[in-house]
Amino acid sequence: MIDKQQVISVAEQWLSSKEGYFLVDVNVTPDNRIVVEIDQAEGVWIDDCVDLSRFIESSLDREVEDYELEVGSAGIGQPFKVLQQYINHIGQEVEVLPKSGARIKGILTEADEKGFKLKTTRKEKVEGSKRPKTVEVELSFGHDEVKYVKYVISLK
């Protein structure tokens, strides 16, 4: 079986020469199907995926072990997998599915290794008011408290 760590090392070597690009995920199946996901704040170009694919292929030997290689961008609308994706989407609308509740949409305001913050609105009973009012709240989440976070695609 192809060594996942070897693929990660080769991919990171190529990415180090590309400003803004970062590794999202590498998956190697028992039948040597290799899937490499990369991302960049401005989006990933197909030419860069082709270049990275060729770079990885030049480091692996098909004579020793046959494999299938797929290099692509982290899918739009797919859950975030690495911190850099959170950082790239600060100030943008995201959807969060907490492990303990319903989906929440809001603006991602902060993110670090520990968690992230989301600015959203909800209806709350305000003292002295007969009806609930929409208020803005900031919610904090640890990464382990959510099932997923993903960018909201708006077609407005």
Short mmCIF file of N, CA and C in Angstrom, two decimals, residues 67-125:
data_model
loop_
_atom_site.label_atom_id
_atom_site.label_comp_id
_atom_site.label_asym_id
_atom_site.label_seq_id
_atom_site.Cartn_x
_atom_site.Cartn_y
_atom_site.Cartn_z
N TYR A 67 -1.20 2.56 -8.70
CA TYR A 67 -2.10 3.39 -7.92
C TYR A 67 -2.97 4.22 -8.86
N GLU A 68 -4.03 4.75 -8.30
CA GLU A 68 -4.90 5.70 -8.99
C GLU A 68 -4.79 7.00 -8.22
N LEU A 69 -4.56 8.12 -8.90
CA LEU A 69 -4.35 9.41 -8.24
C LEU A 69 -5.38 10.42 -8.71
N GLU A 70 -6.00 11.08 -7.74
CA GLU A 70 -6.95 12.15 -8.02
C GLU A 70 -6.55 13.36 -7.19
N VAL A 71 -6.33 14.49 -7.85
CA VAL A 71 -6.00 15.74 -7.17
C VAL A 71 -7.07 16.75 -7.52
N GLY A 72 -7.64 17.38 -6.50
CA GLY A 72 -8.68 18.37 -6.74
C GLY A 72 -8.77 19.36 -5.61
N SER A 73 -9.72 20.27 -5.78
CA SER A 73 -9.93 21.28 -4.74
C SER A 73 -10.94 20.76 -3.73
N ALA A 74 -10.87 21.31 -2.54
CA ALA A 74 -11.87 20.99 -1.53
C ALA A 74 -13.20 21.46 -2.09
N GLY A 75 -14.18 20.60 -2.13
CA GLY A 75 -15.45 20.91 -2.78
C GLY A 75 -16.18 22.08 -2.16
N ILE A 76 -16.71 22.93 -3.01
CA ILE A 76 -17.50 24.06 -2.52
C ILE A 76 -18.77 23.50 -1.88
N GLY A 77 -19.12 24.02 -0.76
CA GLY A 77 -20.29 23.51 -0.05
C GLY A 77 -20.01 22.29 0.79
N GLN A 78 -18.75 21.84 0.82
CA GLN A 78 -18.37 20.70 1.63
C GLN A 78 -17.90 21.19 3.01
N PRO A 79 -18.04 20.36 4.03
CA PRO A 79 -17.60 20.77 5.37
C PRO A 79 -16.11 21.12 5.42
N PHE A 80 -15.79 22.10 6.26
CA PHE A 80 -14.40 22.49 6.48
C PHE A 80 -13.66 21.35 7.16
N LYS A 81 -12.41 21.15 6.79
CA LYS A 81 -11.59 20.09 7.37
C LYS A 81 -10.36 20.63 8.11
N VAL A 82 -9.89 21.81 7.72
CA VAL A 82 -8.68 22.36 8.34
C VAL A 82 -8.91 23.82 8.73
N LEU A 83 -8.14 24.28 9.71
CA LEU A 83 -8.29 25.64 10.24
C LEU A 83 -8.20 26.71 9.17
N GLN A 84 -7.32 26.54 8.20
CA GLN A 84 -7.15 27.57 7.17
C GLN A 84 -8.46 27.84 6.42
N GLN A 85 -9.30 26.83 6.26
CA GLN A 85 -10.59 27.04 5.60
C GLN A 85 -11.47 27.97 6.44
N TYR A 86 -11.45 27.80 7.76
CA TYR A 86 -12.20 28.70 8.64
C TYR A 86 -11.68 30.12 8.48
N ILE A 87 -10.37 30.27 8.55
CA ILE A 87 -9.75 31.59 8.46
C ILE A 87 -10.09 32.27 7.15
N ASN A 88 -10.05 31.52 6.05
CA ASN A 88 -10.36 32.09 4.74
C ASN A 88 -11.81 32.56 4.63
N HIS A 89 -12.70 32.05 5.45
CA HIS A 89 -14.12 32.39 5.36
C HIS A 89 -14.60 33.32 6.48
N ILE A 90 -13.68 33.88 7.25
CA ILE A 90 -14.08 34.86 8.26
C ILE A 90 -14.73 36.04 7.54
N GLY A 91 -15.88 36.47 8.09
CA GLY A 91 -16.64 37.56 7.48
C GLY A 91 -17.67 37.08 6.48
N GLN A 92 -17.74 35.79 6.26
CA GLN A 92 -18.69 35.23 5.30
C GLN A 92 -19.72 34.36 6.02
N GLU A 93 -20.84 34.11 5.33
CA GLU A 93 -21.89 33.29 5.92
C GLU A 93 -21.53 31.81 5.85
N VAL A 94 -21.73 31.13 6.97
CA VAL A 94 -21.49 29.70 7.06
C VAL A 94 -22.70 29.03 7.71
N GLU A 95 -22.76 27.73 7.53
CA GLU A 95 -23.78 26.92 8.18
C GLU A 95 -23.08 25.99 9.16
N VAL A 96 -23.60 25.94 10.38
CA VAL A 96 -23.03 25.12 11.44
C VAL A 96 -24.09 24.12 11.88
N LEU A 97 -23.67 22.87 12.03
CA LEU A 97 -24.54 21.86 12.61
C LEU A 97 -23.91 21.39 13.92
N PRO A 98 -24.40 21.96 15.04
CA PRO A 98 -23.88 21.52 16.33
C PRO A 98 -24.29 20.08 16.62
N LYS A 99 -23.50 19.37 17.38
CA LYS A 99 -23.85 17.99 17.75
C LYS A 99 -25.12 17.97 18.60
N SER A 100 -25.41 19.08 19.25
CA SER A 100 -26.53 19.12 20.19
C SER A 100 -27.76 19.85 19.68
N GLY A 101 -27.86 20.12 18.38
CA GLY A 101 -29.03 20.88 17.96
C GLY A 101 -29.21 21.01 16.47
N ALA A 102 -29.98 22.04 16.13
CA ALA A 102 -30.35 22.29 14.74
C ALA A 102 -29.31 23.18 14.05
N ARG A 103 -29.36 23.16 12.71
CA ARG A 103 -28.45 23.99 11.91
C ARG A 103 -28.63 25.46 12.23
N ILE A 104 -27.51 26.17 12.18
CA ILE A 104 -27.49 27.60 12.43
C ILE A 104 -26.71 28.25 11.29
N LYS A 105 -27.26 29.33 10.75
CA LYS A 105 -26.53 30.11 9.75
C LYS A 105 -26.13 31.43 10.39
N GLY A 106 -24.94 31.89 10.03
CA GLY A 106 -24.47 33.16 10.56
C GLY A 106 -23.15 33.54 9.92
N ILE A 107 -22.61 34.64 10.38
CA ILE A 107 -21.34 35.16 9.87
C ILE A 107 -20.21 34.65 10.77
N LEU A 108 -19.22 34.01 10.16
CA LEU A 108 -18.05 33.53 10.89
C LEU A 108 -17.20 34.76 11.25
N THR A 109 -16.97 34.96 12.55
CA THR A 109 -16.25 36.16 12.98
C THR A 109 -14.83 35.90 13.47
N GLU A 110 -14.57 34.71 13.99
CA GLU A 110 -13.24 34.36 14.50
C GLU A 110 -13.03 32.87 14.36
N ALA A 111 -11.77 32.47 14.29
CA ALA A 111 -11.43 31.05 14.27
C ALA A 111 -9.99 30.85 14.71
N ASP A 112 -9.77 29.81 15.51
CA ASP A 112 -8.42 29.41 15.89
C ASP A 112 -8.42 27.91 16.14
N GLU A 113 -7.32 27.40 16.69
CA GLU A 113 -7.18 25.95 16.89
C GLU A 113 -8.23 25.40 17.84
N LYS A 114 -8.71 26.23 18.76
CA LYS A 114 -9.65 25.77 19.78
C LYS A 114 -11.09 25.76 19.29
N GLY A 115 -11.45 26.71 18.46
CA GLY A 115 -12.84 26.81 18.01
C GLY A 115 -13.08 28.03 17.15
N PHE A 116 -14.33 28.46 17.12
CA PHE A 116 -14.69 29.59 16.27
C PHE A 116 -15.91 30.31 16.85
N LYS A 117 -16.17 31.52 16.33
CA LYS A 117 -17.33 32.31 16.75
C LYS A 117 -18.19 32.62 15.55
N LEU A 118 -19.49 32.67 15.82
CA LEU A 118 -20.48 32.88 14.78
C LEU A 118 -21.44 33.97 15.24
N LYS A 119 -21.65 34.98 14.39
CA LYS A 119 -22.63 36.03 14.69
C LYS A 119 -23.91 35.67 13.94
N THR A 120 -25.00 35.58 14.69
CA THR A 120 -26.27 35.18 14.09
C THR A 120 -27.41 35.95 14.76
N THR A 121 -28.61 35.74 14.29
CA THR A 121 -29.77 36.37 14.90
C THR A 121 -30.74 35.28 15.36
N ARG A 122 -31.49 35.62 16.39
CA ARG A 122 -32.54 34.71 16.84
C ARG A 122 -33.60 35.53 17.57
N LYS A 123 -34.77 34.96 17.70
CA LYS A 123 -35.86 35.64 18.38
C LYS A 123 -35.77 35.34 19.87
N GLU A 124 -35.85 36.43 20.65
CA GLU A 124 -35.82 36.29 22.10
C GLU A 124 -36.86 37.21 22.72
N LYS A 125 -37.39 36.79 23.82
CA LYS A 125 -38.34 37.60 24.57
C LYS A 125 -37.55 38.68 25.30
#
